[in-house]
Coordinates of C-alpha atoms in Angstrom, one line a residue:
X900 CA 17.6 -33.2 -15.9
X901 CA 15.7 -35.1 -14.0
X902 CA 11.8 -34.9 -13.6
X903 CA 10.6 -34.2 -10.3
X904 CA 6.9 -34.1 -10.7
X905 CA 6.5 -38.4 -10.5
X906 CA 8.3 -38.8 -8.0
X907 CA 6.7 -40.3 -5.0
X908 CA 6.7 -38.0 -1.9
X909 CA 7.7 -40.4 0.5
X910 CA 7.4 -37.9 3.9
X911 CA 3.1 -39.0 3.4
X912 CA 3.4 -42.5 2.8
X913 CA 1.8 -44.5 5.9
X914 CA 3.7 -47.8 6.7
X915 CA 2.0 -49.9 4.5
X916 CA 2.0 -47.6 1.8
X917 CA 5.9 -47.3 2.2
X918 CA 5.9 -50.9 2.6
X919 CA 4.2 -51.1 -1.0
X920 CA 6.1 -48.5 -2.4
X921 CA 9.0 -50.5 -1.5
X922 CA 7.8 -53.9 -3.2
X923 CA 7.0 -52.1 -6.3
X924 CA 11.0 -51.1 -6.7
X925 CA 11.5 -54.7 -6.4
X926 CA 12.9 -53.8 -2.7
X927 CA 12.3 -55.8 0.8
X928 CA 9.8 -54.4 3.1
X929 CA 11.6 -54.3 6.2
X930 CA 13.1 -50.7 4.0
X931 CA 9.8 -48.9 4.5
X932 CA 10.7 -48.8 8.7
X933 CA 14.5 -48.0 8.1
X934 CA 13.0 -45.1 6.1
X935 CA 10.1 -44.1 8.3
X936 CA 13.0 -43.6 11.2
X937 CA 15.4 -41.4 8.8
X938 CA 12.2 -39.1 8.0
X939 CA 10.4 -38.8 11.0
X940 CA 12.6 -39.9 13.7
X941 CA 15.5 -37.8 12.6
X942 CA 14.0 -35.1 10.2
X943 CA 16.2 -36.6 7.4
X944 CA 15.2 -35.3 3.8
X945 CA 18.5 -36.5 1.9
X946 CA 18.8 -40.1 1.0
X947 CA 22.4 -40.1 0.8
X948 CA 22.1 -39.3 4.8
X949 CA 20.2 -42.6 5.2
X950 CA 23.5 -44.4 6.0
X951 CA 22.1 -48.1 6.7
X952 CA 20.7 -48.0 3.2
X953 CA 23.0 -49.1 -0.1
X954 CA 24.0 -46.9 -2.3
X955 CA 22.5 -48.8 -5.2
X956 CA 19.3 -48.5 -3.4
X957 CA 19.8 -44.4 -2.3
X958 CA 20.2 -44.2 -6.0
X959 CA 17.0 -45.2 -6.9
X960 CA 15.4 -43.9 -4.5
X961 CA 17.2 -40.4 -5.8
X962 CA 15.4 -41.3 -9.2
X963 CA 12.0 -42.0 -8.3
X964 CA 11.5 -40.7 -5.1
X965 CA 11.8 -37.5 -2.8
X966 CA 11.4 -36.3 1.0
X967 CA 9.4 -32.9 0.5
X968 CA 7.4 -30.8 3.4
X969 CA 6.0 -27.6 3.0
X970 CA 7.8 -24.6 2.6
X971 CA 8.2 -22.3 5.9
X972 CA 7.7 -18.9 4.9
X973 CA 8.0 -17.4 8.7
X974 CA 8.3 -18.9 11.8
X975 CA 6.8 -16.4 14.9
X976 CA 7.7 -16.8 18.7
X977 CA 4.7 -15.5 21.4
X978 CA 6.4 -14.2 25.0
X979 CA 4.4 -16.8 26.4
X980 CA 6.6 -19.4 24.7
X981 CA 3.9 -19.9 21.6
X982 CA 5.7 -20.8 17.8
X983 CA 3.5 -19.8 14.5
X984 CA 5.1 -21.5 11.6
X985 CA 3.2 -20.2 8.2
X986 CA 3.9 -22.7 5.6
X987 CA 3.0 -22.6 1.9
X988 CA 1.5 -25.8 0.4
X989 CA 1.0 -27.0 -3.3
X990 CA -2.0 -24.7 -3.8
X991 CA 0.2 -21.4 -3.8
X992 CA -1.9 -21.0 -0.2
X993 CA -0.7 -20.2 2.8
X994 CA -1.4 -22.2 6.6
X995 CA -0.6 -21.8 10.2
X996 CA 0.5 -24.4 12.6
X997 CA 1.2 -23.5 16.3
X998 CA 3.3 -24.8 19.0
X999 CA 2.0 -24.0 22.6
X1000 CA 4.4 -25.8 25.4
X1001 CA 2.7 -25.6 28.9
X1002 CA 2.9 -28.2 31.8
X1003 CA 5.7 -30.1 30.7
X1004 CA 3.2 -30.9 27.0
X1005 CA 4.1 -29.8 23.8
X1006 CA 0.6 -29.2 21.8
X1007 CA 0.8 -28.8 17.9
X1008 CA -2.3 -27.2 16.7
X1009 CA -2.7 -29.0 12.9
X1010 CA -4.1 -27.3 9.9
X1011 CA -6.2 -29.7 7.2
X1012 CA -7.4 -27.3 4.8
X1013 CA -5.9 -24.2 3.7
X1014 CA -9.2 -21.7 4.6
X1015 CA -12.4 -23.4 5.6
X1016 CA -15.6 -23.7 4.3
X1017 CA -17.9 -23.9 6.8
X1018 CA -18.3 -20.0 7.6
X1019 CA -18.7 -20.4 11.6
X1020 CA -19.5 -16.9 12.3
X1021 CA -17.3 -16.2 14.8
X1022 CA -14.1 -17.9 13.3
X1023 CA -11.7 -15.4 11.0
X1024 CA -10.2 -18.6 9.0
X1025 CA -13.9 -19.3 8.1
X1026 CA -13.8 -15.8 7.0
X1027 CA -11.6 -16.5 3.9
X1028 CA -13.8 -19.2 2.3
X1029 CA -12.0 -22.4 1.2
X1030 CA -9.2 -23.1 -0.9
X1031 CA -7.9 -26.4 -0.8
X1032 CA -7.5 -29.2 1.0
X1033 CA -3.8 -30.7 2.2
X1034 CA -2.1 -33.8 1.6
X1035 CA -1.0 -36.5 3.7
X1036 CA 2.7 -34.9 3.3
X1037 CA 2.0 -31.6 4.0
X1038 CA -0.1 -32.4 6.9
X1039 CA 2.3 -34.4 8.7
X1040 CA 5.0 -32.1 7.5
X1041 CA 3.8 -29.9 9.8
X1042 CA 4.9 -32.3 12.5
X1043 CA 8.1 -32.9 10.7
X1044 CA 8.9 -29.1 10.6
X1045 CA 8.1 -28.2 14.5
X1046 CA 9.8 -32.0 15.3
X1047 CA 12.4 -30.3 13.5
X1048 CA 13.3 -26.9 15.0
X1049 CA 13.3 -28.0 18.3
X1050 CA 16.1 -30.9 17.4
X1051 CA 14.0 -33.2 19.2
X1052 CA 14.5 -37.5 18.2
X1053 CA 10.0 -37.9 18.3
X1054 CA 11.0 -41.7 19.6
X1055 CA 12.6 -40.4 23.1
X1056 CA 9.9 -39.4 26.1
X1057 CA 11.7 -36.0 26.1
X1058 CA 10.2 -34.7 23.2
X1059 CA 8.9 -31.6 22.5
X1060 CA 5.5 -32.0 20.3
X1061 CA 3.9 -34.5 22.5
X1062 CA 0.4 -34.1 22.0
X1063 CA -1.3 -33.6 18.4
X1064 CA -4.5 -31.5 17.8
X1065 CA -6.9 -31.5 14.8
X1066 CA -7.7 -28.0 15.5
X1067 CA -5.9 -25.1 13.1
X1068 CA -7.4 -24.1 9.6
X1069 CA -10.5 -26.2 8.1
X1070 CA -12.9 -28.8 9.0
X1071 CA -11.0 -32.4 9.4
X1072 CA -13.0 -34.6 8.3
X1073 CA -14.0 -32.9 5.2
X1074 CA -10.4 -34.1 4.4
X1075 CA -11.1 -37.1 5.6
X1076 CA -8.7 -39.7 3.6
X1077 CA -5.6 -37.9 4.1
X1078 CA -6.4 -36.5 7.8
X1079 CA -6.7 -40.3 8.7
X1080 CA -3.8 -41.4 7.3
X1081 CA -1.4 -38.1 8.9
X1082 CA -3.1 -39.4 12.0
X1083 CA -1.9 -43.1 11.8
X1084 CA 1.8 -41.7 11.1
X1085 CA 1.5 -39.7 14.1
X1086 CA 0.8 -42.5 15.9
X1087 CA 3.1 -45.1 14.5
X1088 CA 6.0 -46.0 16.6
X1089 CA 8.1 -45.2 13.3
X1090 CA 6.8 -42.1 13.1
X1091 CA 5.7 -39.8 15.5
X1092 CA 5.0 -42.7 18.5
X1093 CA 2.1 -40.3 20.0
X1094 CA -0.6 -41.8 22.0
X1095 CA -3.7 -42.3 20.7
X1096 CA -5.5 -40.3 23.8
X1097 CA -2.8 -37.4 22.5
X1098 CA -4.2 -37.0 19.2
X1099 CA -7.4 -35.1 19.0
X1100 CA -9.5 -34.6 15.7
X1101 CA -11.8 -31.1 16.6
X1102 CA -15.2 -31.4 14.4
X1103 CA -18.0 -28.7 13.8
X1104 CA -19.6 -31.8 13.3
X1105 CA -20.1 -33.7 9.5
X1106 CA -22.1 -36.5 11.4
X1107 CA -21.5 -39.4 8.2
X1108 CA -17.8 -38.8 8.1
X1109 CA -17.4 -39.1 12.1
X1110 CA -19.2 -42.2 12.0
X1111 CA -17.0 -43.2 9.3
X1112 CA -13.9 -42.2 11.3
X1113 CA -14.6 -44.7 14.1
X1114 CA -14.1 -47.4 11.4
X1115 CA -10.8 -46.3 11.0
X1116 CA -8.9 -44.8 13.8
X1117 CA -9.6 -44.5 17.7
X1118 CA -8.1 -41.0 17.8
X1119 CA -9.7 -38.5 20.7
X1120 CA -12.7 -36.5 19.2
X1121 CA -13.8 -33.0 20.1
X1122 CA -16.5 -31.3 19.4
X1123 CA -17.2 -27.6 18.3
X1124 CA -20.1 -27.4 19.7
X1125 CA -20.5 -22.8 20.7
X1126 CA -24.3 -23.0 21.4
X1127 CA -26.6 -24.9 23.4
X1128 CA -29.6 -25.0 20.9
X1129 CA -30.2 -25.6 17.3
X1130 CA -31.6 -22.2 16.8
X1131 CA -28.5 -20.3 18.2
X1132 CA -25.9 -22.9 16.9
X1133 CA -27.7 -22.2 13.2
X1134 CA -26.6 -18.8 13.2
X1135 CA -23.0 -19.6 14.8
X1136 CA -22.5 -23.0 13.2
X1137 CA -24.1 -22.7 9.8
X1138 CA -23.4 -26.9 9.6
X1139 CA -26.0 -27.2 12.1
X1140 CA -28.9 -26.8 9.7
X1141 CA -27.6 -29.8 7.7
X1142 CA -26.5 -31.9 10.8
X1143 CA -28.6 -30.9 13.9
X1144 CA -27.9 -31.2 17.5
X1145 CA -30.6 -34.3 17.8
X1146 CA -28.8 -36.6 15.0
X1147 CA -24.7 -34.8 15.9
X1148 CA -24.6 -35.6 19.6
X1149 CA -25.6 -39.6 19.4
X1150 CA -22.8 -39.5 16.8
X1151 CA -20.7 -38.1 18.8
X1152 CA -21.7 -40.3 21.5
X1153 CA -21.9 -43.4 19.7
X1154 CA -18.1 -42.2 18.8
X1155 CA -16.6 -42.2 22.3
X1156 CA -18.8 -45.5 23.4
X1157 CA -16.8 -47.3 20.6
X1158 CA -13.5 -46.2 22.6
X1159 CA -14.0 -48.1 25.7
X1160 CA -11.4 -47.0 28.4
X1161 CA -13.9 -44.6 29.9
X1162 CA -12.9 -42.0 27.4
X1163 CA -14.5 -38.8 26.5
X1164 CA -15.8 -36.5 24.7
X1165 CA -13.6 -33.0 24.6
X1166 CA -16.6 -30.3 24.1
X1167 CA -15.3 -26.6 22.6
X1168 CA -17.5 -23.9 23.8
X1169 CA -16.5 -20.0 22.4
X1170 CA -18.2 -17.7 25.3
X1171 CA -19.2 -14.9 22.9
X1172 CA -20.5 -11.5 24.7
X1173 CA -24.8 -11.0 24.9
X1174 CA -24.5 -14.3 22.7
X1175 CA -24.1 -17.1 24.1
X1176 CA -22.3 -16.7 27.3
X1177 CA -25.7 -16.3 29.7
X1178 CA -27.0 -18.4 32.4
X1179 CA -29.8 -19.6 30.4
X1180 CA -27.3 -20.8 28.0
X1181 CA -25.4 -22.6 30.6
X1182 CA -28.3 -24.1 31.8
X1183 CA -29.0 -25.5 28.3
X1184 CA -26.0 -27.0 28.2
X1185 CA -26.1 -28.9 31.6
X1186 CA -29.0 -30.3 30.1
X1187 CA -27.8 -31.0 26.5
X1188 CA -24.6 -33.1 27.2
X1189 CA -26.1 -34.9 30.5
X1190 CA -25.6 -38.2 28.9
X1191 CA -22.5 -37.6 27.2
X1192 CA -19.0 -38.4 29.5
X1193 CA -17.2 -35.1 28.4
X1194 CA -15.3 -32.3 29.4
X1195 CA -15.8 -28.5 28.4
X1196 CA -13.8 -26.4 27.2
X1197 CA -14.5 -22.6 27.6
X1198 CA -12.8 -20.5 25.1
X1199 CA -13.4 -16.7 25.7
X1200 CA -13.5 -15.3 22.2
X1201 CA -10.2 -13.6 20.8
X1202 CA -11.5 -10.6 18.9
X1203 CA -10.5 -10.0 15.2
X1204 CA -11.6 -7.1 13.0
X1205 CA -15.2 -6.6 11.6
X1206 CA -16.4 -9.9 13.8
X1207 CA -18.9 -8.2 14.9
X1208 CA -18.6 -10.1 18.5
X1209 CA -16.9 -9.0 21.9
X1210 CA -15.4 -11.2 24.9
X1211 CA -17.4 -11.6 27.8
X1212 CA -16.6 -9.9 31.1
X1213 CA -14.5 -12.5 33.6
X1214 CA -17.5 -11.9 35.3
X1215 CA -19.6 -13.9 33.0
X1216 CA -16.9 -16.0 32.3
X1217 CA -16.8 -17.4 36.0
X1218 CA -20.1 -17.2 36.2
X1219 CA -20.8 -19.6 33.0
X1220 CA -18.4 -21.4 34.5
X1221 CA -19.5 -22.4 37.7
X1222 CA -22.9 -23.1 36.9
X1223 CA -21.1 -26.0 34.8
X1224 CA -19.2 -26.6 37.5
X1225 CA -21.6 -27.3 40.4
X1226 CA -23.9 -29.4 38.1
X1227 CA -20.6 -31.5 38.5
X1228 CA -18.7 -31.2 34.6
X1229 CA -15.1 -30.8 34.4
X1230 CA -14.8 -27.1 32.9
X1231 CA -11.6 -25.6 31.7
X1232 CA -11.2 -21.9 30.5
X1233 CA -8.6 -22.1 27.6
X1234 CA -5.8 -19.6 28.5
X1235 CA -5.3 -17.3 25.5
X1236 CA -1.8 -17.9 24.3
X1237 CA -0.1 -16.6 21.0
X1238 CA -2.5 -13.4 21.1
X1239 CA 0.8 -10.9 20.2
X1240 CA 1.5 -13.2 16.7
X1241 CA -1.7 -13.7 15.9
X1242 CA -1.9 -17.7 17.0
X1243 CA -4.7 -17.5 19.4
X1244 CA -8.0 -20.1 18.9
X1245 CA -10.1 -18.4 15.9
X1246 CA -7.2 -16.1 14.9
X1247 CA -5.4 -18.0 12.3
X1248 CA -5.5 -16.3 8.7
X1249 CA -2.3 -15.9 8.3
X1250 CA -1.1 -15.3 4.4
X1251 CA -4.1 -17.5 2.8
X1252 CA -4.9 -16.1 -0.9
X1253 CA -9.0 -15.4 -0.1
X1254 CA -10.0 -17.3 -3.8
X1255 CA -13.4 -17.0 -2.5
X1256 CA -13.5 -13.3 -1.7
X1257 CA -15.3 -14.4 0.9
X1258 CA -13.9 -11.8 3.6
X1259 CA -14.1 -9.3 1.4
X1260 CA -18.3 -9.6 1.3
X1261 CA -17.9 -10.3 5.2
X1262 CA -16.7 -6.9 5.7
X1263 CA -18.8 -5.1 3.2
X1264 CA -22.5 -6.6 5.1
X1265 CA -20.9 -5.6 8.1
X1266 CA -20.1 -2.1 7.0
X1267 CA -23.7 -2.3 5.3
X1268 CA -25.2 -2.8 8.1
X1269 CA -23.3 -0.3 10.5
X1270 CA -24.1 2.1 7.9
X1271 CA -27.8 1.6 8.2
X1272 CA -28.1 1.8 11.7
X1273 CA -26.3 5.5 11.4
X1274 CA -28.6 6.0 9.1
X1275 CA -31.8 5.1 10.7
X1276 CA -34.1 7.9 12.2
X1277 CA -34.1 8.3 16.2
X1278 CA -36.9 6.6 17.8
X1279 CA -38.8 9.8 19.0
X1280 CA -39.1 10.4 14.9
X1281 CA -40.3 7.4 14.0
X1282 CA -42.8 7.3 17.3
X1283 CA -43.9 10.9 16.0
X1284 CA -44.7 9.9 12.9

């Protein structure tokens, strides 16, 4: 019987690792790109389907090698056209990736990390603490899997995942070695053939490792950026005491500058209710990112039990909105899309195993503190006494 634990999981092998992996079977490395097009151009996981490869050669490859994604354990479709795959990965745990077509694109949302340790406040996968982080392979696998179900060749301008984004469960670049290299298959004509202005890595913001990243890639960066100030974004962004606003945004900055091409900076901004969603916080923010080309990205906060926060009104929405507006950004509002299976921004829990019992003492402050209030005596009491 043969032993499948060696062998080398070929599906997260960049090009020159294939290339290597190639030479050290005593093999040319023109084999690496016939491979790379079986995998990811065709969704191929059988090397006797490979049919421009030698048998003598399949047969090795049988031995020492295998073509492994993660395992789907449900696939969800929104009305609106939205696909939640939950996928198990090596860990035992459980991530989401989601598909949301709209305006002839095909956006794949990419988990890194199954759960996330970061704790943003407002974020439900934060919620679960962290429990580990993903491979090369079972990153890009989720690529390979939505690639996949639509039937789509990734090589022909009709495809249907055609833009990539960093954004599902954990922090990025807190998985920094394998996130890069699932990005540079993404964007390699053998595999994926995505543009690098259609892949986006979304940060919190681990300044050192997104000056690192600009060594490496040229990928499109965004920025979870949620509160105008360092006091506010402390309490939303718990990352912010270690990596303030004054040393993130010149990383950031410094980032896009290295881009040329008059790129810039994508900035995520969740409009919580009474939070952060005021006038004065607008007017913060016009003066924050003045010297940073970007574009905002509103995203009206898609409750989830015991958060503790509410959506703002459309009101305040428009209103936050405008301000932005007429001090001349370009300012989206993210459609919410995949509410009904549970794939809108900040919703994805999905089936991860909570190793941290993190939620579980989430839930139990919150109810601590709901009991206190109940509990506390009525003003005119207190004044009395």
């Amino acid at each position: 019987m043969t032993d499948t634990t060696s062998k080398t999981n070929l599906l997260g092998l960049t090009q020159q690792k294939l290339e290597a992996f190639f030479e050290g079977l005593g093999e040319k490395r023109f084999r690496a790109g016939q491979v790379m097009k079986w995998m990811h151009h065709y969704g191929v996981d059988n090397f006797d389907d490979m049919t421009n490869i030698g048998k003598a050669l399949r047969e090795k490859l049988k031995a020492t090698a295998e073509i492994r994604g993660p395992e789907v354990v449900s696939e969800d479709i929104s009305r609106d056209g939205t696909r939640k795959w939950v996928v198990r990965v090596a860990s035992g745990s459980c991530v989401e990736t989601v598909y949301i077509p709209q305006n002839g694109r095909g956006t794949l949302c990419v988990s890194s990390q199954a759960g996330c340790a970061l704790d943003c406040s407002f974020c439900s996968t934060g919620k679960q603490g962290f429990n580990s982080d993903l491979t090369v392979a079972e990153i890009i696998g989720q690529v390979w899997i939505a690639s996949k179900s639509f039937g789509s060749v990734p090589a022909t301008a009709d495809r249907a995942v055609t833009n990539v984004v960093m954004m599902g469960m954990g922090e990025p670049l807190l998985n920094f070695d394998n996130v890069v290299d699932a990005m540079t298959l993404m964007m390699d004509d053998l595999g994926y053939g995505i543009s690098k202005r259609k892949v986006t890595l979304s940060t919190s913001g681990v300044v050192p490792m997104i000056e690192k990243l600009a060594e490496k890639v040229d990928v499109a960066l965004a920025l979870s950026l949620h509160a105008p100030n360092n006091a506010l974004r402390n309490q939303l962004v718990p990352l912010n005491k270690k990596y303030p606003l004054e040393v993130l945004l010149p990383a950031c900055k410094s980032y896009i500058a290295g881009l040329g091409e008059k790129r810039s900076l994508t900035v995520e901004y969740t409009l919580l209710k009474g939070v952060n969603d005021q006038p004065e916080h607008a007017a913060e923010m016009i003066e924050l990112l003045r010297d940073i080309p970007c574009k905002i990205n509103l995203i009206p906060f898609n409750p989830f039990p015991h958060s503790g926060y509410e959506r703002p009104s459309n009101n305040a929405i428009r209103r936050f909105q405008d301000m932005l507006h007429q001090a001349g950004y370009n300012v989206t509002v993210r459609t919410t899309r995949g509410e009904d299976i549970d794939a809108a921004c900040g919703q994805l829990v999905g089936q991860v195993m909570d190793r941290t019992r993190r939620s579980e003492r989430y839930i139990a402050v919150r109810q601590l503190a709901a009991d206190a209030t109940e509990a506390a005596p009525a003003p005119t009491r207190h004044n009395a006494g």
